[in-house]
mmCIF file of C-alpha atoms and ligand atoms in Angstrom:
data_model
loop_
_atom_site.group_PDB
_atom_site.id
_atom_site.type_symbol
_atom_site.label_atom_id
_atom_site.label_comp_id
_atom_site.label_asym_id
_atom_site.label_seq_id
_atom_site.Cartn_x
_atom_site.Cartn_y
_atom_site.Cartn_z
ATOM 1 C CA UNK A 9 56.992 14.732 100.771
ATOM 2 C CA UNK A 10 55.859 17.747 98.749
ATOM 3 C CA UNK A 11 59.400 19.110 98.687
ATOM 4 C CA UNK A 12 60.814 15.770 97.580
ATOM 5 C CA UNK A 13 58.372 15.760 94.680
ATOM 6 C CA UNK A 14 59.270 19.334 93.752
ATOM 7 C CA UNK A 15 62.976 18.463 93.704
ATOM 8 C CA UNK A 16 62.276 15.388 91.572
ATOM 9 C CA UNK A 17 60.178 17.446 89.170
ATOM 10 C CA UNK A 18 62.900 20.092 88.922
ATOM 11 C CA UNK A 19 65.544 17.476 88.243
ATOM 12 C CA UNK A 20 63.354 15.991 85.533
ATOM 13 C CA UNK A 21 62.736 19.429 84.035
ATOM 14 C CA UNK A 22 66.475 20.020 83.964
ATOM 15 C CA UNK A 23 67.008 16.961 81.839
ATOM 16 C CA UNK A 24 64.366 17.958 79.304
ATOM 17 C CA UNK A 25 64.902 21.760 79.060
ATOM 18 C CA UNK A 26 68.322 22.980 78.040
ATOM 19 C CA UNK A 27 69.862 24.411 81.190
ATOM 20 C CA UNK A 28 71.977 27.523 81.131
ATOM 21 C CA UNK A 29 73.166 30.202 83.496
ATOM 22 C CA UNK A 30 70.877 33.139 84.241
ATOM 23 C CA UNK A 31 72.065 35.506 81.573
ATOM 24 C CA UNK A 32 70.931 38.966 82.562
ATOM 25 C CA UNK A 33 72.641 39.039 85.981
ATOM 26 C CA UNK A 34 75.876 40.843 86.857
ATOM 27 C CA UNK A 35 75.974 42.933 83.694
ATOM 28 C CA UNK A 36 78.370 45.100 85.716
ATOM 29 C CA UNK A 37 80.660 43.595 88.401
ATOM 30 C CA UNK A 38 78.642 42.543 91.480
ATOM 31 C CA UNK A 39 78.915 44.858 94.504
ATOM 32 C CA UNK A 40 78.276 43.884 98.097
ATOM 33 C CA UNK A 41 79.781 42.503 101.286
ATOM 34 C CA UNK A 42 80.935 39.054 102.422
ATOM 35 C CA UNK A 43 81.495 37.813 105.967
ATOM 36 C CA UNK A 44 84.657 35.744 105.481
ATOM 37 C CA UNK A 45 87.580 38.198 105.471
ATOM 38 C CA UNK A 46 86.656 39.753 108.809
ATOM 39 C CA UNK A 47 84.507 37.189 110.621
ATOM 40 C CA UNK A 48 85.572 33.769 109.314
ATOM 41 C CA UNK A 49 83.262 31.122 110.788
ATOM 42 C CA UNK A 50 81.833 33.513 113.362
ATOM 43 C CA UNK A 51 78.591 34.325 111.515
ATOM 44 C CA UNK A 52 75.013 34.584 112.775
ATOM 45 C CA UNK A 53 71.770 36.254 111.792
ATOM 46 C CA UNK A 54 72.361 39.239 114.061
ATOM 47 C CA UNK A 55 75.624 40.047 112.265
ATOM 48 C CA UNK A 56 73.980 39.704 108.866
ATOM 49 C CA UNK A 57 71.017 41.901 109.776
ATOM 50 C CA UNK A 58 73.226 44.559 111.373
ATOM 51 C CA UNK A 59 75.534 44.517 108.376
ATOM 52 C CA UNK A 60 72.597 45.026 106.035
ATOM 53 C CA UNK A 61 71.402 47.923 108.193
ATOM 54 C CA UNK A 62 74.907 49.420 108.076
ATOM 55 C CA UNK A 63 75.061 48.986 104.306
ATOM 56 C CA UNK A 64 72.062 51.293 104.102
ATOM 57 C CA UNK A 65 72.979 53.806 106.841
ATOM 58 C CA UNK A 66 76.628 54.169 105.741
ATOM 59 C CA UNK A 67 75.656 55.207 102.215
ATOM 60 C CA UNK A 68 77.040 52.012 100.692
ATOM 61 C CA UNK A 69 73.678 50.970 99.295
ATOM 62 C CA UNK A 70 73.360 54.396 97.750
ATOM 63 C CA UNK A 71 76.848 53.972 96.231
ATOM 64 C CA UNK A 72 75.758 50.737 94.526
ATOM 65 C CA UNK A 73 76.409 47.913 97.005
ATOM 66 C CA UNK A 74 73.654 45.342 96.884
ATOM 67 C CA UNK A 75 74.596 41.808 97.993
ATOM 68 C CA UNK A 76 74.956 40.797 101.645
ATOM 69 C CA UNK A 77 76.769 37.478 101.421
ATOM 70 C CA UNK A 78 77.134 34.880 104.166
ATOM 71 C CA UNK A 79 80.301 32.846 103.614
ATOM 72 C CA UNK A 80 81.234 29.503 105.172
ATOM 73 C CA UNK A 81 79.852 28.051 108.415
ATOM 74 C CA UNK A 82 76.182 29.086 108.333
ATOM 75 C CA UNK A 83 75.267 25.425 107.991
ATOM 76 C CA UNK A 84 73.693 23.074 110.459
ATOM 77 C CA UNK A 85 72.939 19.441 109.586
ATOM 78 C CA UNK A 86 70.943 17.933 106.757
ATOM 79 C CA UNK A 87 67.484 16.815 107.851
ATOM 80 C CA UNK A 88 66.236 13.214 107.547
ATOM 81 C CA UNK A 89 65.436 13.778 103.847
ATOM 82 C CA UNK A 90 68.765 15.396 103.146
ATOM 83 C CA UNK A 91 67.727 19.053 103.049
ATOM 84 C CA UNK A 92 70.389 21.370 104.436
ATOM 85 C CA UNK A 93 69.385 23.416 107.476
ATOM 86 C CA UNK A 94 71.043 26.539 108.828
ATOM 87 C CA UNK A 95 72.778 26.262 112.199
ATOM 88 C CA UNK A 96 69.780 26.516 114.569
ATOM 89 C CA UNK A 97 71.696 28.438 117.192
ATOM 90 C CA UNK A 98 73.271 30.956 114.864
ATOM 91 C CA UNK A 99 70.295 31.366 112.522
ATOM 92 C CA UNK A 100 67.277 30.577 114.732
ATOM 93 C CA UNK A 101 64.844 32.513 112.504
ATOM 94 C CA UNK A 102 65.892 30.563 109.408
ATOM 95 C CA UNK A 103 67.149 31.714 106.046
ATOM 96 C CA UNK A 104 63.795 32.667 104.576
ATOM 97 C CA UNK A 105 63.145 35.209 107.351
ATOM 98 C CA UNK A 106 66.653 36.596 106.880
ATOM 99 C CA UNK A 107 66.176 36.906 103.120
ATOM 100 C CA UNK A 108 62.825 38.644 103.671
ATOM 101 C CA UNK A 109 64.503 41.172 105.971
ATOM 102 C CA UNK A 110 67.373 41.824 103.549
ATOM 103 C CA UNK A 111 64.912 42.224 100.680
ATOM 104 C CA UNK A 112 62.812 44.653 102.734
ATOM 105 C CA UNK A 113 65.872 46.939 102.768
ATOM 106 C CA UNK A 114 66.161 46.748 98.994
ATOM 107 C CA UNK A 115 69.233 44.495 99.256
ATOM 108 C CA UNK A 116 69.962 40.909 98.208
ATOM 109 C CA UNK A 117 71.161 37.882 100.154
ATOM 110 C CA UNK A 118 74.054 35.627 99.209
ATOM 111 C CA UNK A 119 75.044 32.267 100.592
ATOM 112 C CA UNK A 120 77.988 29.864 100.320
ATOM 113 C CA UNK A 121 78.466 26.203 99.537
ATOM 114 C CA UNK A 122 81.140 23.895 98.183
ATOM 115 C CA UNK A 123 81.318 21.478 95.267
ATOM 116 C CA UNK A 124 82.934 18.830 97.481
ATOM 117 C CA UNK A 125 81.827 16.586 100.311
ATOM 118 C CA UNK A 126 82.506 19.279 102.865
ATOM 119 C CA UNK A 127 83.116 23.017 102.794
ATOM 120 C CA UNK A 128 86.542 24.427 103.596
ATOM 121 C CA UNK A 129 85.249 24.978 107.151
ATOM 122 C CA UNK A 130 84.159 21.324 107.416
ATOM 123 C CA UNK A 131 80.414 21.931 107.017
ATOM 124 C CA UNK A 132 78.240 19.822 104.671
ATOM 125 C CA UNK A 133 79.145 20.369 101.008
ATOM 126 C CA UNK A 134 76.752 20.102 98.057
ATOM 127 C CA UNK A 135 78.370 17.071 96.360
ATOM 128 C CA UNK A 136 75.514 14.753 95.325
ATOM 129 C CA UNK A 137 72.947 17.191 96.742
ATOM 130 C CA UNK A 138 73.220 19.944 94.148
ATOM 131 C CA UNK A 139 69.576 19.975 92.996
ATOM 132 C CA UNK A 140 68.295 19.653 96.525
ATOM 133 C CA UNK A 141 70.486 22.524 97.780
ATOM 134 C CA UNK A 142 69.653 24.761 94.815
ATOM 135 C CA UNK A 143 65.941 24.153 95.468
ATOM 136 C CA UNK A 144 66.405 25.176 99.121
ATOM 137 C CA UNK A 145 68.282 28.339 98.149
ATOM 138 C CA UNK A 146 65.543 29.289 95.683
ATOM 139 C CA UNK A 147 62.832 28.591 98.254
ATOM 140 C CA UNK A 148 64.605 30.742 100.839
ATOM 141 C CA UNK A 149 64.973 33.653 98.399
ATOM 142 C CA UNK A 150 68.747 33.542 97.979
ATOM 143 C CA UNK A 151 70.179 35.817 95.251
ATOM 144 C CA UNK A 152 73.892 34.885 95.063
ATOM 145 C CA UNK A 153 75.806 31.640 95.567
ATOM 146 C CA UNK A 154 79.554 31.451 96.152
ATOM 147 C CA UNK A 155 80.590 27.879 95.410
ATOM 148 C CA UNK A 156 83.923 26.781 96.830
ATOM 149 C CA UNK A 157 86.343 23.996 95.905
ATOM 150 C CA UNK A 158 87.544 22.278 99.094
ATOM 151 C CA UNK A 159 87.315 18.485 99.510
ATOM 152 C CA UNK A 160 86.764 17.825 95.808
ATOM 153 C CA UNK A 161 89.346 15.064 95.319
ATOM 154 C CA UNK A 162 88.548 13.189 92.110
ATOM 155 C CA UNK A 163 86.168 15.817 90.722
ATOM 156 C CA UNK A 164 86.726 17.791 87.530
ATOM 157 C CA UNK A 165 86.083 21.488 88.093
ATOM 158 C CA UNK A 166 84.146 22.337 84.940
ATOM 159 C CA UNK A 167 81.746 19.439 85.384
ATOM 160 C CA UNK A 168 81.203 20.121 89.061
ATOM 161 C CA UNK A 169 80.363 23.775 88.441
ATOM 162 C CA UNK A 170 78.197 22.834 85.463
ATOM 163 C CA UNK A 171 76.128 20.569 87.687
ATOM 164 C CA UNK A 172 75.428 23.360 90.160
ATOM 165 C CA UNK A 173 74.708 25.807 87.331
ATOM 166 C CA UNK A 174 72.105 23.398 85.959
ATOM 167 C CA UNK A 175 70.678 22.843 89.442
ATOM 168 C CA UNK A 176 70.273 26.608 89.956
ATOM 169 C CA UNK A 177 68.617 26.894 86.563
ATOM 170 C CA UNK A 178 66.249 24.055 87.398
ATOM 171 C CA UNK A 179 65.372 25.698 90.720
ATOM 172 C CA UNK A 180 64.163 28.637 88.676
ATOM 173 C CA UNK A 181 65.297 31.604 90.780
ATOM 174 C CA UNK A 182 67.865 33.945 89.186
ATOM 175 C CA UNK A 183 70.950 33.533 91.391
ATOM 176 C CA UNK A 184 74.371 35.010 90.676
ATOM 177 C CA UNK A 185 76.793 32.087 90.522
ATOM 178 C CA UNK A 186 80.264 32.804 91.886
ATOM 179 C CA UNK A 187 82.860 30.181 90.937
ATOM 180 C CA UNK A 188 85.475 29.909 93.689
ATOM 181 C CA UNK A 189 88.076 27.357 92.603
ATOM 182 C CA UNK A 190 91.041 29.715 93.034
ATOM 183 C CA UNK A 191 92.083 29.674 89.373
ATOM 184 C CA UNK A 192 93.432 26.112 89.640
ATOM 185 C CA UNK A 193 91.686 24.827 86.490
ATOM 186 C CA UNK A 194 91.790 28.128 84.604
ATOM 187 C CA UNK A 195 88.073 28.919 85.039
ATOM 188 C CA UNK A 196 88.460 31.956 82.756
ATOM 189 C CA UNK A 197 88.686 29.409 79.913
ATOM 190 C CA UNK A 198 85.343 27.742 80.682
ATOM 191 C CA UNK A 199 83.535 29.873 83.253
ATOM 192 C CA UNK A 200 81.643 32.360 81.064
ATOM 193 C CA UNK A 201 78.836 29.922 80.203
ATOM 194 C CA UNK A 202 78.662 28.594 83.736
ATOM 195 C CA UNK A 203 79.033 31.411 86.247
ATOM 196 C CA UNK A 204 78.979 35.190 86.523
ATOM 197 C CA UNK A 205 82.405 35.520 88.123
ATOM 198 C CA UNK A 206 85.326 33.270 88.921
ATOM 199 C CA UNK A 207 88.134 33.594 91.412
ATOM 200 C CA UNK A 208 91.456 33.902 89.621
ATOM 201 C CA UNK A 209 93.706 33.241 92.628
ATOM 202 C CA UNK A 210 94.030 31.856 96.122
ATOM 203 C CA UNK A 211 92.774 33.889 99.069
ATOM 204 C CA UNK A 212 93.619 37.518 99.666
ATOM 205 C CA UNK A 213 95.331 38.679 102.884
ATOM 206 C CA UNK A 214 95.232 42.225 104.313
ATOM 207 C CA UNK A 215 98.792 43.257 103.505
ATOM 208 C CA UNK A 216 100.370 45.255 100.721
ATOM 209 C CA UNK A 217 102.895 42.814 99.282
ATOM 210 C CA UNK A 218 103.211 39.689 101.415
ATOM 211 C CA UNK A 219 102.668 35.967 101.217
ATOM 212 C CA UNK A 220 100.986 34.535 104.315
ATOM 213 C CA UNK A 221 101.966 30.889 104.647
ATOM 214 C CA UNK A 222 99.273 28.644 106.157
ATOM 215 C CA UNK A 223 101.387 25.497 105.770
ATOM 216 C CA UNK A 224 99.862 23.657 102.821
ATOM 217 C CA UNK A 225 98.604 26.861 101.146
ATOM 218 C CA UNK A 226 99.226 30.597 101.098
ATOM 219 C CA UNK A 227 97.149 33.728 100.988
ATOM 220 C CA UNK A 228 98.360 36.828 99.246
ATOM 221 C CA UNK A 229 98.705 40.582 99.664
ATOM 222 C CA UNK A 230 97.166 43.123 97.316
ATOM 223 C CA UNK A 231 100.149 43.502 94.964
ATOM 224 C CA UNK A 232 100.665 39.731 94.759
ATOM 225 C CA UNK A 233 97.048 39.253 93.719
ATOM 226 C CA UNK A 234 97.315 42.161 91.287
ATOM 227 C CA UNK A 235 100.316 40.614 89.559
ATOM 228 C CA UNK A 236 98.467 37.303 89.191
ATOM 229 C CA UNK A 237 95.836 39.014 86.989
ATOM 230 C CA UNK A 238 98.283 39.400 84.102
ATOM 231 C CA UNK A 239 96.993 38.001 80.832
ATOM 232 C CA UNK A 240 93.390 37.453 81.956
ATOM 233 C CA UNK A 241 91.588 40.605 80.874
ATOM 234 C CA UNK A 242 90.302 39.267 77.580
ATOM 235 C CA UNK A 243 88.134 36.777 79.459
ATOM 236 C CA UNK A 244 86.130 39.368 81.415
ATOM 237 C CA UNK A 245 83.069 41.283 80.302
ATOM 238 C CA UNK A 246 79.424 41.940 81.146
ATOM 239 C CA UNK A 247 77.990 38.904 82.967
ATOM 240 C CA UNK A 248 81.338 37.104 83.364
ATOM 241 C CA UNK A 249 84.045 38.686 85.488
ATOM 242 C CA UNK A 250 87.516 37.848 86.711
ATOM 243 C CA UNK A 251 87.359 37.878 90.520
ATOM 244 C CA UNK A 252 90.654 38.765 92.257
ATOM 245 C CA UNK A 253 88.906 38.062 95.605
ATOM 246 C CA UNK A 254 86.912 40.061 98.104
ATOM 247 C CA UNK A 255 88.299 43.294 99.412
ATOM 248 C CA UNK A 256 90.366 43.879 102.539
ATOM 249 C CA UNK A 257 89.645 47.615 102.732
ATOM 250 C CA UNK A 258 89.276 48.517 106.424
ATOM 251 C CA UNK A 259 90.913 45.313 107.640
ATOM 252 C CA UNK A 260 94.254 46.661 108.849
ATOM 253 C CA UNK A 261 96.211 48.127 105.948
ATOM 254 C CA UNK A 262 97.014 51.855 105.893
ATOM 255 C CA UNK A 263 94.530 54.310 104.404
ATOM 256 C CA UNK A 264 96.729 54.829 101.336
ATOM 257 C CA UNK A 265 97.064 51.060 100.823
ATOM 258 C CA UNK A 266 93.301 50.647 101.164
ATOM 259 C CA UNK A 267 92.755 53.468 98.669
ATOM 260 C CA UNK A 268 95.188 51.874 96.210
ATOM 261 C CA UNK A 269 93.581 48.435 96.685
ATOM 262 C CA UNK A 270 90.098 49.811 95.998
ATOM 263 C CA UNK A 271 91.275 51.826 92.981
ATOM 264 C CA UNK A 272 93.077 48.843 91.473
ATOM 265 C CA UNK A 273 90.024 46.612 91.884
ATOM 266 C CA UNK A 274 87.997 49.284 90.065
ATOM 267 C CA UNK A 275 90.564 49.394 87.221
ATOM 268 C CA UNK A 276 90.311 45.594 86.991
ATOM 269 C CA UNK A 277 86.492 45.757 86.707
ATOM 270 C CA UNK A 278 86.560 43.419 89.704
ATOM 271 C CA UNK A 279 83.557 42.518 91.829
ATOM 272 C CA UNK A 280 83.532 45.041 94.696
ATOM 273 C CA UNK A 281 82.733 42.843 97.674
ATOM 274 C CA UNK A 282 83.676 44.587 100.928
ATOM 275 C CA UNK A 283 85.133 42.344 103.635
ATOM 276 C CA UNK A 284 85.275 44.602 106.694
ATOM 277 C CA UNK A 285 82.951 45.249 109.652
ATOM 278 C CA UNK A 286 80.505 47.752 108.176
ATOM 279 C CA UNK A 287 79.010 48.447 111.609
ATOM 280 C CA UNK A 288 82.134 50.028 113.029
ATOM 281 C CA UNK A 289 84.219 51.204 110.077
ATOM 282 C CA UNK A 290 86.205 54.440 110.289
ATOM 283 C CA UNK A 291 85.190 57.473 108.287
ATOM 284 C CA UNK A 292 88.308 56.996 106.126
ATOM 285 C CA UNK A 293 87.235 53.438 105.244
ATOM 286 C CA UNK A 294 83.679 54.561 104.556
ATOM 287 C CA UNK A 295 84.919 57.318 102.260
ATOM 288 C CA UNK A 296 87.004 54.855 100.270
ATOM 289 C CA UNK A 297 84.222 52.311 99.838
ATOM 290 C CA UNK A 298 81.641 54.944 98.901
ATOM 291 C CA UNK A 299 83.702 57.004 96.439
ATOM 292 C CA UNK A 300 81.120 57.068 93.661
ATOM 293 C CA UNK A 301 83.558 58.338 91.035
ATOM 294 C CA UNK A 302 85.818 55.340 91.585
ATOM 295 C CA UNK A 303 82.838 52.973 91.773
ATOM 296 C CA UNK A 304 81.732 54.389 88.403
ATOM 297 C CA UNK A 305 85.052 53.312 86.852
ATOM 298 C CA UNK A 306 84.464 49.758 88.086
ATOM 299 C CA UNK A 307 80.825 49.803 87.002
ATOM 300 C CA UNK A 308 81.374 51.357 83.578
ATOM 301 C CA UNK A 309 78.819 49.691 81.294
ATOM 302 C CA UNK A 310 81.396 48.678 78.670
ATOM 303 C CA UNK A 311 82.816 46.257 81.233
ATOM 304 C CA UNK A 312 86.341 46.378 79.807
ATOM 305 C CA UNK A 313 88.990 45.311 82.301
ATOM 306 C CA UNK A 314 91.851 47.795 82.551
ATOM 307 C CA UNK A 315 95.467 47.076 81.674
ATOM 308 C CA UNK A 316 98.982 48.002 82.693
ATOM 309 C CA UNK A 317 100.354 50.454 80.130
ATOM 310 C CA UNK A 318 103.799 51.148 81.477
ATOM 311 C CA UNK A 319 106.164 50.244 84.296
ATOM 312 C CA UNK A 320 109.015 52.427 85.513
ATOM 313 C CA UNK A 321 110.628 51.025 88.654
ATOM 314 C CA UNK A 322 108.032 51.200 91.425
ATOM 315 C CA UNK A 323 105.631 53.168 89.264
ATOM 316 C CA UNK A 324 102.962 51.506 87.140
ATOM 317 C CA UNK A 325 100.555 53.329 84.863
ATOM 318 C CA UNK A 326 97.225 51.675 84.132
ATOM 319 C CA UNK A 327 94.431 52.585 81.714
ATOM 320 C CA UNK A 328 90.809 51.461 81.382
ATOM 321 C CA UNK A 329 88.539 52.376 78.447
ATOM 322 C CA UNK A 330 85.174 53.849 79.417
ATOM 323 C CA UNK A 331 81.983 54.734 77.579
ATOM 324 C CA UNK A 332 81.833 57.874 75.410
ATOM 325 C CA UNK A 333 85.527 57.579 74.501
ATOM 326 C CA UNK A 334 86.571 58.464 78.047
ATOM 327 C CA UNK A 335 89.333 56.696 79.986
ATOM 328 C CA UNK A 336 90.366 56.008 83.537
ATOM 329 C CA UNK A 337 94.066 56.260 84.335
ATOM 330 C CA UNK A 338 95.821 55.137 87.480
ATOM 331 C CA UNK A 339 99.380 55.758 88.631
ATOM 332 C CA UNK A 340 100.424 53.192 91.225
ATOM 333 C CA UNK A 341 103.404 53.678 93.502
ATOM 334 C CA UNK A 342 104.380 50.219 94.759
ATOM 335 C CA UNK A 343 107.475 51.475 96.553
ATOM 336 C CA UNK A 344 108.390 52.870 99.952
ATOM 337 C CA UNK A 345 109.269 56.398 98.783
ATOM 338 C CA UNK A 346 107.104 59.141 97.347
ATOM 339 C CA UNK A 347 107.676 59.420 93.585
ATOM 340 C CA UNK A 348 107.389 62.380 91.259
ATOM 341 C CA UNK A 349 105.719 61.381 88.014
ATOM 342 C CA UNK A 350 105.586 63.310 84.776
ATOM 343 C CA UNK A 351 103.369 62.091 81.956
ATOM 344 C CA UNK A 352 103.600 64.060 78.730
ATOM 345 C CA UNK A 353 100.485 63.121 76.818
ATOM 346 C CA UNK A 354 101.912 64.289 73.484
ATOM 347 C CA UNK A 355 104.548 61.607 73.505
ATOM 348 C CA UNK A 356 102.250 58.789 74.672
ATOM 349 C CA UNK A 357 99.995 56.594 72.618
ATOM 350 C CA UNK A 358 97.601 54.395 74.564
ATOM 351 C CA UNK A 359 96.335 51.632 72.330
ATOM 352 C CA UNK A 360 94.061 48.818 73.478
ATOM 353 C CA UNK A 361 93.935 46.178 70.781
ATOM 354 C CA UNK A 362 91.498 44.067 72.764
ATOM 355 C CA UNK A 363 88.743 46.682 72.728
ATOM 356 C CA UNK A 364 90.001 48.357 69.562
ATOM 357 C CA UNK A 365 90.306 51.714 71.268
ATOM 358 C CA UNK A 366 93.105 54.192 71.420
ATOM 359 C CA UNK A 367 93.881 57.500 73.030
ATOM 360 C CA UNK A 368 96.550 58.977 70.785
ATOM 361 C CA UNK A 369 96.812 62.306 72.539
ATOM 362 C CA UNK A 370 99.134 63.729 69.871
ATOM 363 C CA UNK A 371 96.393 63.692 67.241
ATOM 364 C CA UNK A 372 94.705 66.708 68.683
ATOM 365 C CA UNK A 373 92.332 64.849 70.956
ATOM 366 C CA UNK A 374 92.028 66.664 74.242
ATOM 367 C CA UNK A 375 90.765 65.337 77.557
ATOM 368 C CA UNK A 376 89.897 67.049 80.821
ATOM 369 C CA UNK A 377 91.656 65.399 83.777
ATOM 370 C CA UNK A 378 89.657 64.827 86.955
ATOM 371 C CA UNK A 379 91.368 63.555 90.111
ATOM 372 C CA UNK A 380 88.938 61.035 91.581
ATOM 373 C CA UNK A 381 90.345 61.033 95.126
ATOM 374 C CA UNK A 382 91.273 64.698 95.614
ATOM 375 C CA UNK A 383 88.116 65.576 93.649
ATOM 376 C CA UNK A 384 89.931 68.309 91.762
ATOM 377 C CA UNK A 385 90.247 69.340 88.144
ATOM 378 C CA UNK A 386 93.842 68.857 86.991
ATOM 379 C CA UNK A 387 93.486 70.737 83.706
ATOM 380 C CA UNK A 388 93.703 69.083 80.316
ATOM 381 C CA UNK A 389 95.978 66.787 78.352
ATOM 382 C CA UNK A 390 97.378 69.826 76.549
ATOM 383 C CA UNK A 391 99.893 70.086 79.401
ATOM 384 C CA UNK A 392 101.940 67.225 80.839
ATOM 385 C CA UNK A 393 100.569 65.701 84.023
ATOM 386 C CA UNK A 394 102.972 66.230 86.902
ATOM 387 C CA UNK A 395 102.199 64.632 90.237
ATOM 388 C CA UNK A 396 103.814 63.392 93.436
ATOM 389 C CA UNK A 397 102.418 59.968 94.271
ATOM 390 C CA UNK A 398 102.938 58.960 97.914
ATOM 391 C CA UNK A 399 104.340 55.557 98.827
ATOM 392 C CA UNK A 400 101.835 52.658 98.589
ATOM 393 C CA UNK A 401 99.242 54.956 97.049
ATOM 394 C CA UNK A 402 97.715 55.916 93.726
ATOM 395 C CA UNK A 403 96.762 58.863 91.636
ATOM 396 C CA UNK A 404 93.522 57.982 89.889
ATOM 397 C CA UNK A 405 92.018 60.235 87.235
ATOM 398 C CA UNK A 406 89.190 60.213 84.774
ATOM 399 C CA UNK A 407 89.956 61.538 81.290
ATOM 400 C CA UNK A 408 86.869 63.211 79.842
ATOM 401 C CA UNK A 409 87.030 63.689 76.124
ATOM 402 C CA UNK A 410 86.378 67.343 75.282
ATOM 403 C CA UNK A 411 83.708 67.681 72.608
ATOM 404 C CA UNK A 412 84.776 69.196 69.336
ATOM 405 C CA UNK A 413 88.493 69.029 70.035
ATOM 406 C CA UNK A 414 90.377 67.007 67.456
ATOM 407 C CA UNK A 415 89.295 63.765 65.772
ATOM 408 C CA UNK A 416 86.008 63.315 63.982
ATOM 409 C CA UNK A 417 83.624 62.069 66.613
ATOM 410 C CA UNK A 418 82.571 64.123 69.569
ATOM 411 C CA UNK A 419 82.269 62.907 73.121
ATOM 412 C CA UNK A 420 78.777 62.805 74.570
ATOM 413 C CA UNK A 421 79.789 64.969 77.533
HETATM 414 C C1 LIG B 512 88.167 29.301 100.803
HETATM 415 C C2 LIG B 512 87.731 30.500 99.981
HETATM 416 C C3 LIG B 512 87.550 31.697 100.892
HETATM 417 C C4 LIG B 512 86.510 31.376 101.963
HETATM 418 C C5 LIG B 512 86.908 30.122 102.724
HETATM 419 C C6 LIG B 512 85.789 29.637 103.636
HETATM 420 O O1 LIG B 512 89.427 29.499 101.354
HETATM 421 O O2 LIG B 512 88.667 30.793 98.982
HETATM 422 O O3 LIG B 512 87.169 32.859 100.178
HETATM 423 O O4 LIG B 512 85.257 31.193 101.339
HETATM 424 O O5 LIG B 512 87.232 29.055 101.842
HETATM 425 O O6 LIG B 512 86.148 28.491 104.358
#
């Protein structure tokens, strides 16, 4: 009875106080792990606890990963009063105990629901139960909600997500709100006031450049998803990110493909949500996920999504503006052969109208070039950059503005 009254009071409060999203969350792209890509519906509290332990022991927590997110299929039934319960066999200790454990490690717990009648996995959805579900999540100590879009026939996306945003606000616990409607209703146009991130595409698949046909829908390889991000960067920024889906690093692609995938997500200022088994990952996978220099590109406080500067056959060159007039640069080799690349800074002019920044190297501005994977110093932009980029791989560098060289302002480094 008490809980029913609390829910009623929260619903009433929501109609009298102007609801909004929790504003000071996800000021840089969220980082964490999600169960779906590797485990699908096979989730239980043992997996979640062990994954949280592995997030700490592997160095991922230290590298910035924070959220441990349970995707679909954690649900049991609703009780007689309509409150959702976790599956009693898979989560016998309950969600509150799990959240307490995750919090004791200095991590945060995420959960999943759906705006429709049922989730994609056929579990109870939140349609008509939004305030009740949000109150349960807050009571359990949940920190992140991924909200899916299956079984929503007849619903309008913006309104459905607005309802859950308001319900989370009314519940009173700051919860990152992850809009997962696959880009169908262009959430980048309306999502910034509602959620902290929005999926821009259908589901990812662990392949370099394939379409995996499920019959009525497809999931997509890394390059397919990358190409679908065109034209969206102006919508992203601190607190509201484009989400090209959770990562497939460690889920079957080659090491170079995984490295390229991770680097590209960092250039896109994408949420870095690992999707592999953290308990048994290889050292190569661990090294990719915990490369702090690459993570720092993703987490740069300006929160400016990178952009494709140039394409030459299989080679793409990407740039991302960083704080203190620095830049990240990535050379992607999409093709099946190693490619030799020469980039003569003096003849290039990198201009980003969106952020009103430029790196006109010919005007005497000099940058030091740091290779973020080889962890070597590649000299400065006084000499052309010459590199061999292996097939399905990247060269990723950080350009550090040298103080006192050219231009009027000096870099802080
Ligand atoms: C949809 C989402 C996925 C995952 C599944 C769960 O396909 O896009 O990320 O959450 O549902 O059923």
